[in-house]
Coordinates of C-alpha atoms (C1' of nucleotides) in Angstrom, one line a residue:
Chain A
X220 CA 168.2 32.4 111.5
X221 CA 165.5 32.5 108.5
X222 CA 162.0 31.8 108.4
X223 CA 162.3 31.7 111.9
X224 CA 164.7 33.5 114.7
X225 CA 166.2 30.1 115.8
X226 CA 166.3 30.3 119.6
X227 CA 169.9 30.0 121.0
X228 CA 170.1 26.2 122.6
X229 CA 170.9 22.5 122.1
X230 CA 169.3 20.9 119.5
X231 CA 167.2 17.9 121.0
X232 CA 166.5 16.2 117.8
X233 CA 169.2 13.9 116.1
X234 CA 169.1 14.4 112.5
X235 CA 167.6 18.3 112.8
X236 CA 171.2 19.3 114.5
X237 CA 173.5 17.0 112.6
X238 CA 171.9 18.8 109.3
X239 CA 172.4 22.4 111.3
X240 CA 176.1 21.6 111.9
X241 CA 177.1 20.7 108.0
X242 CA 175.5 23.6 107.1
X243 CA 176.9 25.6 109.8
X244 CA 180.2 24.1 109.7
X245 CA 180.3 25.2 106.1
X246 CA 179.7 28.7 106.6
X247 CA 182.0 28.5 109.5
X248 CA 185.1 27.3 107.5
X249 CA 184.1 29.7 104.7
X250 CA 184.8 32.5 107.7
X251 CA 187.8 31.9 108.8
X252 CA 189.1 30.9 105.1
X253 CA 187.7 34.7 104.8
X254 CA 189.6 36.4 108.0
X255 CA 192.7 34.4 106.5
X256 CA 192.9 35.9 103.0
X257 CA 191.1 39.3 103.9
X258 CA 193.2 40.4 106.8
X259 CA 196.4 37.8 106.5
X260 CA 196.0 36.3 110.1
X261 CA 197.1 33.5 111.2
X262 CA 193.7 31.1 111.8
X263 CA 192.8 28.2 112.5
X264 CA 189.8 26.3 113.8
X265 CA 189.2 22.6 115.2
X266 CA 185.7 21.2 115.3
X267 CA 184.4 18.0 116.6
X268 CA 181.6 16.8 114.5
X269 CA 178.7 15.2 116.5
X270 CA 178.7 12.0 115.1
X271 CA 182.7 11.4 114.5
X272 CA 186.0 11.4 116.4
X273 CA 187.8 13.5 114.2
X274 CA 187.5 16.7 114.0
X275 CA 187.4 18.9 111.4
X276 CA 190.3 21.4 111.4
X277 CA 191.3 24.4 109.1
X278 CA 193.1 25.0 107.5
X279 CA 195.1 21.7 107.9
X280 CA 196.6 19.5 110.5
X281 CA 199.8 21.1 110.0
X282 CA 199.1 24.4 110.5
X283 CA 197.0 24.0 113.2
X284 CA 200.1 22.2 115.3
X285 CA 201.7 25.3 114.1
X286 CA 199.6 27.6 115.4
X287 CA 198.9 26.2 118.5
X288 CA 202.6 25.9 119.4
X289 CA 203.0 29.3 118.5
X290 CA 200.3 30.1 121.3
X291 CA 201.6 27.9 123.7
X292 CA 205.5 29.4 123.7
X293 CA 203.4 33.0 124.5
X294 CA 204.6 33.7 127.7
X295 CA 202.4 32.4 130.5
X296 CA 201.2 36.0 131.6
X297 CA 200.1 36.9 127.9
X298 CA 198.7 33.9 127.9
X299 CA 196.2 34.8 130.9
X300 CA 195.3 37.9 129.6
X301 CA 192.9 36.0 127.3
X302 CA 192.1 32.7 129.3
X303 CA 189.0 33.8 130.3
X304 CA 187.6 34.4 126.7
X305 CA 184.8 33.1 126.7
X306 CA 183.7 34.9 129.9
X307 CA 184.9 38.0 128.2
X308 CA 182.8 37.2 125.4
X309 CA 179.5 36.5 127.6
X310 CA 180.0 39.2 129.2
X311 CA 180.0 42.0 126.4
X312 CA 177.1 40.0 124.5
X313 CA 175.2 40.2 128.1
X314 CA 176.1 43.8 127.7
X315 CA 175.1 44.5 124.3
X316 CA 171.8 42.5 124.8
X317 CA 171.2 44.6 127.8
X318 CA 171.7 47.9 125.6
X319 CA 169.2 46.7 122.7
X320 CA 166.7 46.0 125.9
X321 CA 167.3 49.3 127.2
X322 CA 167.0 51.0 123.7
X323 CA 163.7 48.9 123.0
X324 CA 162.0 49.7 126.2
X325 CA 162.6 53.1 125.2
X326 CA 161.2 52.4 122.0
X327 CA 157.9 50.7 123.9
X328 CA 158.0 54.1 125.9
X329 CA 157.7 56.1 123.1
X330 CA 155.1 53.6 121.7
X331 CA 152.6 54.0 124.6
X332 CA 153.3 58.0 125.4
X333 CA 151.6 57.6 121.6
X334 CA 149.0 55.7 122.6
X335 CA 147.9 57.0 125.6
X336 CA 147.3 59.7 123.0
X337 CA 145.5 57.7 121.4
X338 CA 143.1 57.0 124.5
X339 CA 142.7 60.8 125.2
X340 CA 141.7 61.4 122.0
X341 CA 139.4 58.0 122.1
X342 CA 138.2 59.8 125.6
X343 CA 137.5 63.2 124.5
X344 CA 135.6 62.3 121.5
X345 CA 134.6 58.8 121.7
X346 CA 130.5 59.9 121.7
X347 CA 131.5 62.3 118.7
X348 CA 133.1 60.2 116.6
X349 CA 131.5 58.6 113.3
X350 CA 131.6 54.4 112.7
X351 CA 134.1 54.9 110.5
X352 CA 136.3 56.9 112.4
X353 CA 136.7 54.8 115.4
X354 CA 137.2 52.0 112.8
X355 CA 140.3 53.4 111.6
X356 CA 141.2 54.7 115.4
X357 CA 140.9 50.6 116.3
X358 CA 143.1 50.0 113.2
X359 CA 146.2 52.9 114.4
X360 CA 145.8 50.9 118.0
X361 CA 146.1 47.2 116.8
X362 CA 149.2 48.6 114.9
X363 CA 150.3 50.3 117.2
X364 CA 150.2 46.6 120.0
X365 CA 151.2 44.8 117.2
X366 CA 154.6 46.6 117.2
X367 CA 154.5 46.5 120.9
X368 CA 154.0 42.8 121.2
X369 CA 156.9 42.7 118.7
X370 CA 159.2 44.3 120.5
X371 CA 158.3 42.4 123.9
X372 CA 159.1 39.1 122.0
X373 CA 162.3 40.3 120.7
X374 CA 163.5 41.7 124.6
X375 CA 162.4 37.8 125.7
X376 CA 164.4 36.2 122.6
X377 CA 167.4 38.3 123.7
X378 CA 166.7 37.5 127.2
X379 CA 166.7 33.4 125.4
X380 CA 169.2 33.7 124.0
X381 CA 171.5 35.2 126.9
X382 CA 170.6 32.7 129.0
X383 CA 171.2 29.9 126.9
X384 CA 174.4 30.8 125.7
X385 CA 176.1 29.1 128.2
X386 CA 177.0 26.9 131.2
X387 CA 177.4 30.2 132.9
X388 CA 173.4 31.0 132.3
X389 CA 172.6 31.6 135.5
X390 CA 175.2 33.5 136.5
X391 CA 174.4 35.4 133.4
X392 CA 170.6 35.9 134.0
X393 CA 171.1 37.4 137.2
X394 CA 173.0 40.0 135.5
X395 CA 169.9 40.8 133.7
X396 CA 166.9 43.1 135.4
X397 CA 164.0 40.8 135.6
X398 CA 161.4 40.9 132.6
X399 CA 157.7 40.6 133.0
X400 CA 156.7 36.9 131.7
X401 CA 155.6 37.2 127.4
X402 CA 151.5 38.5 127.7
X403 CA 149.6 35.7 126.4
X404 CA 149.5 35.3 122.7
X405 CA 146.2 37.5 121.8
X406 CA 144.6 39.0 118.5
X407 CA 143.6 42.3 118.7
X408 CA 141.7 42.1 116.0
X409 CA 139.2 44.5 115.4
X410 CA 136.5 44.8 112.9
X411 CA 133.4 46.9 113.4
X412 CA 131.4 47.5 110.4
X413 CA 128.2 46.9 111.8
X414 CA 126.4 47.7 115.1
X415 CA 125.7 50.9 116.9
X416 CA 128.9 53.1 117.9
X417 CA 128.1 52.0 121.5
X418 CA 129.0 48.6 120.7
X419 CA 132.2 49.8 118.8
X420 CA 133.2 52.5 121.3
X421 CA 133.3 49.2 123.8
X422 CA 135.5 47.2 121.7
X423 CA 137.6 49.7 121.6
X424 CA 137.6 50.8 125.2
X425 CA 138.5 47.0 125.6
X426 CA 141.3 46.8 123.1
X427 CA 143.0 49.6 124.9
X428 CA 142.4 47.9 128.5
X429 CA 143.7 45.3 127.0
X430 CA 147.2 47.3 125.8
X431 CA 148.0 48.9 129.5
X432 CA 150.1 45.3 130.0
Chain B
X205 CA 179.3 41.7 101.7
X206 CA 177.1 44.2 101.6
X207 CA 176.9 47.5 100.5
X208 CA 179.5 46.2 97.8
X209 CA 180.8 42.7 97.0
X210 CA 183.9 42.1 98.1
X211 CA 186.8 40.9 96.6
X212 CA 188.3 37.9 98.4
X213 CA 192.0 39.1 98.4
X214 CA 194.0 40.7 101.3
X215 CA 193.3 44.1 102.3
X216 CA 196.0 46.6 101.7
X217 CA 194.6 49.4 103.5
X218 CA 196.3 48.6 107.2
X219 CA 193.8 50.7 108.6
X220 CA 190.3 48.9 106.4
X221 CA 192.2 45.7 107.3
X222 CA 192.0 45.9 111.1
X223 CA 188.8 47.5 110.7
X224 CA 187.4 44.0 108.5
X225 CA 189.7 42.0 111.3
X226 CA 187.8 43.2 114.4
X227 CA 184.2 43.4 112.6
X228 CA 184.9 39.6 111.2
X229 CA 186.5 38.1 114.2
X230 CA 183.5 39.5 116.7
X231 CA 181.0 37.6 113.8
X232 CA 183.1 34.7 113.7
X233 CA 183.6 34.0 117.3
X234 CA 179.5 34.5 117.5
X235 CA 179.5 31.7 114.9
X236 CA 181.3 29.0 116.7
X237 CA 180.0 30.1 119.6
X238 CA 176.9 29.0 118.6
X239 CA 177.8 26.0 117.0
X240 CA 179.2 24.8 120.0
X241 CA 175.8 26.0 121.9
X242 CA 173.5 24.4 119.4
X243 CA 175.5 21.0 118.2
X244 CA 176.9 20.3 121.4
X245 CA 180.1 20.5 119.7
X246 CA 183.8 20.3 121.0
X247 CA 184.5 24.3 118.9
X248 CA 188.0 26.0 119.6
X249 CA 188.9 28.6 117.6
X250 CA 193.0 30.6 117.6
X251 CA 193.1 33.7 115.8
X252 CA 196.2 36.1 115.6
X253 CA 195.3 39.7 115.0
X254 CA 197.1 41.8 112.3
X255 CA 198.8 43.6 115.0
X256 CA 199.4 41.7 117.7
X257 CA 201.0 38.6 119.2
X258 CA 198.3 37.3 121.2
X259 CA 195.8 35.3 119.5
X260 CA 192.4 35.4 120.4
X261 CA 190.7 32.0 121.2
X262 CA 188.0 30.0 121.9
X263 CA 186.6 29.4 123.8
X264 CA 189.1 29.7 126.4
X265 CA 193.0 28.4 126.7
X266 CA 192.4 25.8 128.6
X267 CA 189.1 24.3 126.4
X268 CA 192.0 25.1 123.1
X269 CA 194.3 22.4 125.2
X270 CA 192.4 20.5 125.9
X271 CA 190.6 20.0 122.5
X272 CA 194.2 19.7 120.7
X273 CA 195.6 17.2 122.9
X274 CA 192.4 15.7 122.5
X275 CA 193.2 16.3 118.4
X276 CA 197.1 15.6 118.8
X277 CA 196.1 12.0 120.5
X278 CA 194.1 10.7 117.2
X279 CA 196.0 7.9 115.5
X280 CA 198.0 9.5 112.5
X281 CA 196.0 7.4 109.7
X282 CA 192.5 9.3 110.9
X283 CA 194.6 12.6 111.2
X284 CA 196.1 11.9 108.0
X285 CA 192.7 12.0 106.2
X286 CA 191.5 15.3 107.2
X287 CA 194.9 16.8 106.5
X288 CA 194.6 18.4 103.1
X289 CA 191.7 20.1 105.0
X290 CA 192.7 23.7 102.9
X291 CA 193.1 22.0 99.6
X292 CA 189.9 20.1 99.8
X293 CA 188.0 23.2 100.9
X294 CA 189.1 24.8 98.3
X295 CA 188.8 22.4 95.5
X296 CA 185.6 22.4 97.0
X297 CA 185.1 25.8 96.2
X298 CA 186.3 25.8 93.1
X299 CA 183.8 22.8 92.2
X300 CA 180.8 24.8 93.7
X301 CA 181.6 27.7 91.3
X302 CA 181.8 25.9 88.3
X303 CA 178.6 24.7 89.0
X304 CA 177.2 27.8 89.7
X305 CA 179.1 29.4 86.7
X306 CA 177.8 26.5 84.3
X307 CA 174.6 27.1 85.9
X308 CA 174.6 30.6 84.6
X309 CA 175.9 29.5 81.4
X310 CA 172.5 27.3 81.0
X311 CA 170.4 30.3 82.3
X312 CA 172.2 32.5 79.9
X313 CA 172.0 30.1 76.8
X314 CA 167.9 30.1 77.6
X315 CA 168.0 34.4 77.6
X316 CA 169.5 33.9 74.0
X317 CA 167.3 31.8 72.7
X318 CA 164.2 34.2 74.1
X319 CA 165.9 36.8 72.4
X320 CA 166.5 35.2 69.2
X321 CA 162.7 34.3 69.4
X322 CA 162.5 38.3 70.0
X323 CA 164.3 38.8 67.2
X324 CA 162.6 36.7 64.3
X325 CA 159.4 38.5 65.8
X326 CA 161.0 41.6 64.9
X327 CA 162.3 41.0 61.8
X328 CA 159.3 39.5 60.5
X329 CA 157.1 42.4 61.5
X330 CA 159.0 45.0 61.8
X331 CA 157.2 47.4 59.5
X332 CA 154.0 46.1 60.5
X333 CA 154.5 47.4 64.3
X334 CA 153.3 50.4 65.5
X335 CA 155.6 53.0 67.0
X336 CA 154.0 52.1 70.5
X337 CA 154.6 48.3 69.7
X338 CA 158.2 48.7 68.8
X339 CA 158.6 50.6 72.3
X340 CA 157.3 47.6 73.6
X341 CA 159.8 45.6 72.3
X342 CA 162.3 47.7 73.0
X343 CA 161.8 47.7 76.8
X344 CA 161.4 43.9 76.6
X345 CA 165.2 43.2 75.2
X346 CA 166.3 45.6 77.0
X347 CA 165.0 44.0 80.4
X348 CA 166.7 40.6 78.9
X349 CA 170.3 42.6 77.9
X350 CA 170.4 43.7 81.7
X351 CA 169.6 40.2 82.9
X352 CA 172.5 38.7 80.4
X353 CA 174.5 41.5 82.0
X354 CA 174.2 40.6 85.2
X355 CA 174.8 37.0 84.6
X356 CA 177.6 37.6 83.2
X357 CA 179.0 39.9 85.7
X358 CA 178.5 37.3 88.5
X359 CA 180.2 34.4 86.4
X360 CA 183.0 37.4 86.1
X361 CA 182.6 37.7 89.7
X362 CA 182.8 34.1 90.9
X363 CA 186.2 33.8 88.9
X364 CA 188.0 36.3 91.0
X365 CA 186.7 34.9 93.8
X366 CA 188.1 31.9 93.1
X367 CA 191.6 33.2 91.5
X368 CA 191.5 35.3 94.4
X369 CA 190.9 32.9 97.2
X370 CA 194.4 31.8 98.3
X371 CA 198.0 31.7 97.5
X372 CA 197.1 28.6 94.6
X373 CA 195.5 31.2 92.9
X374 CA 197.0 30.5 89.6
X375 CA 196.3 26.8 89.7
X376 CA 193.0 27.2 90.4
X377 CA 192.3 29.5 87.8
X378 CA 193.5 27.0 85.2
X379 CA 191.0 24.3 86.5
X380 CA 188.4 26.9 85.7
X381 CA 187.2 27.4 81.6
X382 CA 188.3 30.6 80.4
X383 CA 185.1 33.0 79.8
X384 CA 185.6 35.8 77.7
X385 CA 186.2 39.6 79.0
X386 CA 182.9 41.3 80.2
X387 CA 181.0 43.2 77.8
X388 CA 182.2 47.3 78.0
X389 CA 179.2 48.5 80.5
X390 CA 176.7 49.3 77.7
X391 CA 173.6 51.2 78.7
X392 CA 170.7 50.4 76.5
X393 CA 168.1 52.3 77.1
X394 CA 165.9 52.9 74.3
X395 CA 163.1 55.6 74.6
X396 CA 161.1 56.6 71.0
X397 CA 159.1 58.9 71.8
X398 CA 159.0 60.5 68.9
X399 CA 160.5 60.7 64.9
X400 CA 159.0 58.4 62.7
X401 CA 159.0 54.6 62.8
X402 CA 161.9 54.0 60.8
X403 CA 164.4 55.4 63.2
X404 CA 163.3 53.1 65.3
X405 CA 163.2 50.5 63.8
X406 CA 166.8 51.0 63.2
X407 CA 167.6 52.0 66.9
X408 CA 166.0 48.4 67.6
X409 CA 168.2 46.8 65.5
X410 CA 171.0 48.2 66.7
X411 CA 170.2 47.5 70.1
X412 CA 169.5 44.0 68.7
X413 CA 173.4 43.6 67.4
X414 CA 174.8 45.1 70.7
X415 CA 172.8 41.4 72.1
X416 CA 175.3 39.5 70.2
X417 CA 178.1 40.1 72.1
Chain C
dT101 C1' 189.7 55.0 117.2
dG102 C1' 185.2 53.8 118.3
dT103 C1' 180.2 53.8 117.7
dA104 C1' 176.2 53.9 115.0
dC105 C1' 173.6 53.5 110.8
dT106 C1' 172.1 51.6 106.5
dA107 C1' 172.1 49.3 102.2
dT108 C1' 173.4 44.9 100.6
dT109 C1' 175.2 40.6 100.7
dT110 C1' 175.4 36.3 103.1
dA111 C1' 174.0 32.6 106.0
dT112 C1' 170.7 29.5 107.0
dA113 C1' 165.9 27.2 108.9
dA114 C1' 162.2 25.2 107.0
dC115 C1' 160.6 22.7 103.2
dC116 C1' 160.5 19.6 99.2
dG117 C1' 161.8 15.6 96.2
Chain D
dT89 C1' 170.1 11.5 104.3
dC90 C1' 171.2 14.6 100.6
dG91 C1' 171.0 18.4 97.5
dG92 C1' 168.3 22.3 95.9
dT93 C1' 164.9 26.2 96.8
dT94 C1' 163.0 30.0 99.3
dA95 C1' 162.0 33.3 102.8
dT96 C1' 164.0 35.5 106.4
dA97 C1' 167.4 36.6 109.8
dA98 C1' 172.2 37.9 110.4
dA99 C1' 176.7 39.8 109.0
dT100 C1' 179.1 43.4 107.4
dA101 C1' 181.3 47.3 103.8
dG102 C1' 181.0 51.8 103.5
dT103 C1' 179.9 56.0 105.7
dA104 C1' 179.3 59.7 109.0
dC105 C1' 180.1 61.4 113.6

DNA sequence: TGTACTATTTATAACCG
DNA sequence: TCGGTTATAAATAGTAC
């Protein structure tokens, strides 16, 4: 979750994901210590390290039996109306995940309306324009992918992370509209501060071949 | 935690509290959630809301069974270690805000000495500085005062976090050092523009005793 | 009450000794 | 493995609709 989105999965190596649950159990505990003394609920959490039979509970033994007695005197129907939680909870993070795709491909719509803009312009004027003008037209386009290719990698991380949330993955996928695979990784780099504006009008002919994915 | 800090004490606001309750327990079931996706890790999770009797859990009622039979089977001795789960989270608390709190103390004893360095400079060549100097000077203690301000609000800070924390509030505050009331908010900005030298010189100075708190 | 936004604070992955 | 640091992602308090 810093330095690098952390994709949504098991963690093969040993030591990596014993390291990523102290650290996470600590934040996790520091949580529901918070919803305890913020909001005055009754809490409590059991976890079984990956390395050791017992588990870690908050906030002690005690109130955990507590609290789970509680919840099992509920009435068997109450009881039911939750039981399928963590179905429930797939579900609206599918949903959710499918709303920030929708809202994103709108956002990539609005990106390329702008850049096939772009290409008119580049069309129209292409013969007309100066060196340094289709420089800095090449520079608005590579920004312009860049934030495209962006957005793409998030909708796939999403898509990730969806799908690896759970046993249920491929029920869950399905629920998903299929996504194009990730384009391949490319640099749209574009430099032209030398050669004839034929050469540079070509690059940049390419460059915007290269954007209608 | 954000936008303000927040105290760590119940919320008295019924309305702000549900509000916290639903935006914390929708992070919180994320979190363990993920634990359990990315450790592999035997996670439940009961929570009663503020305003009604059936908890949420985690993952799902049978899983919460299953784990605290699983729990309920250990031998007493190994359940028996993890018991004072709370306490020990707390005391763990209170140890990791010491340290941060002696931490500051350090960081803050190091400001003083800079600014005692600051202040020989002045008094040694105080009517030997240009207006323009003495400006410079100004600005320079007064970035350190905020700094020292800051510090000190945080160690401020991290106490009622701590006192705040749970229901041993009061023995918890004792195991902490006393630290003296904050500072009245002082601003100290200091702009000579004009009026000659000697004003402020004696504008510095007096910015200089407001240092020694 | 619920949703959305945004400024900030918090949590934490990667790294280092 | 452990504790500390840093850069970055994630959570969320306050706000507005």
């Amino acid at each position: 979750m810093t330095r690098e989105k952390v994709k949504l999965c098991h963690i093969a190596n040993d030591s990596a994901r014993k390291t990523t649950f102290k650290k996470r159990k600590k934040g996790l505990l520091k949580k529901v210590s918070e919803i305890h003394t913020l909001c005055g609920t009754d809490t409590c959490a059991i976890i079984y390290g990956p390395y050791d039979n017992q588990p870690d509970v908050w906030p002690s033994n005690h109130e955990v039996e507590r609290i789970v007695s509680k919840f099992k005197r509920m009435p068997e129907m109450k009881q039911s109306k939750k039981t399928e939680n963590q179905n429930s909870f797939l579900r609206w993070r599918i949903m959710k995940s499918n709303e920030h795709l929708q809202k994103q491909r709108n956002d990539n719509r609005e990106k390329e309306m702008t850049d096939v803009m772009f290409q008119t312009l580049a069309g129209k004027s292409l013969h007309s324009l100066s060196l340094m003008e289709l420089n800095d037209l090449g520079s608005m386009i590579e920004q312009q992918l860049k934030e495209i290719d962006k957005i793409q990698s998030d909708a796939n991380s999403i898509m990730a992370t969806v799908a690896g949330s759970s046993s249920s993955a491929a029920a869950a996928a399905t629920l998903l509209t299929p996504t194009p695979p990730p384009p391949p990784p490319t640099d749209h780099g574009v430099m032209m501060n030398d050669g004839d504006s034929y050469q540079a009008a070509a690059a940049l002919m390419e460059l915007m071949n290269h954007k209608i994915l």
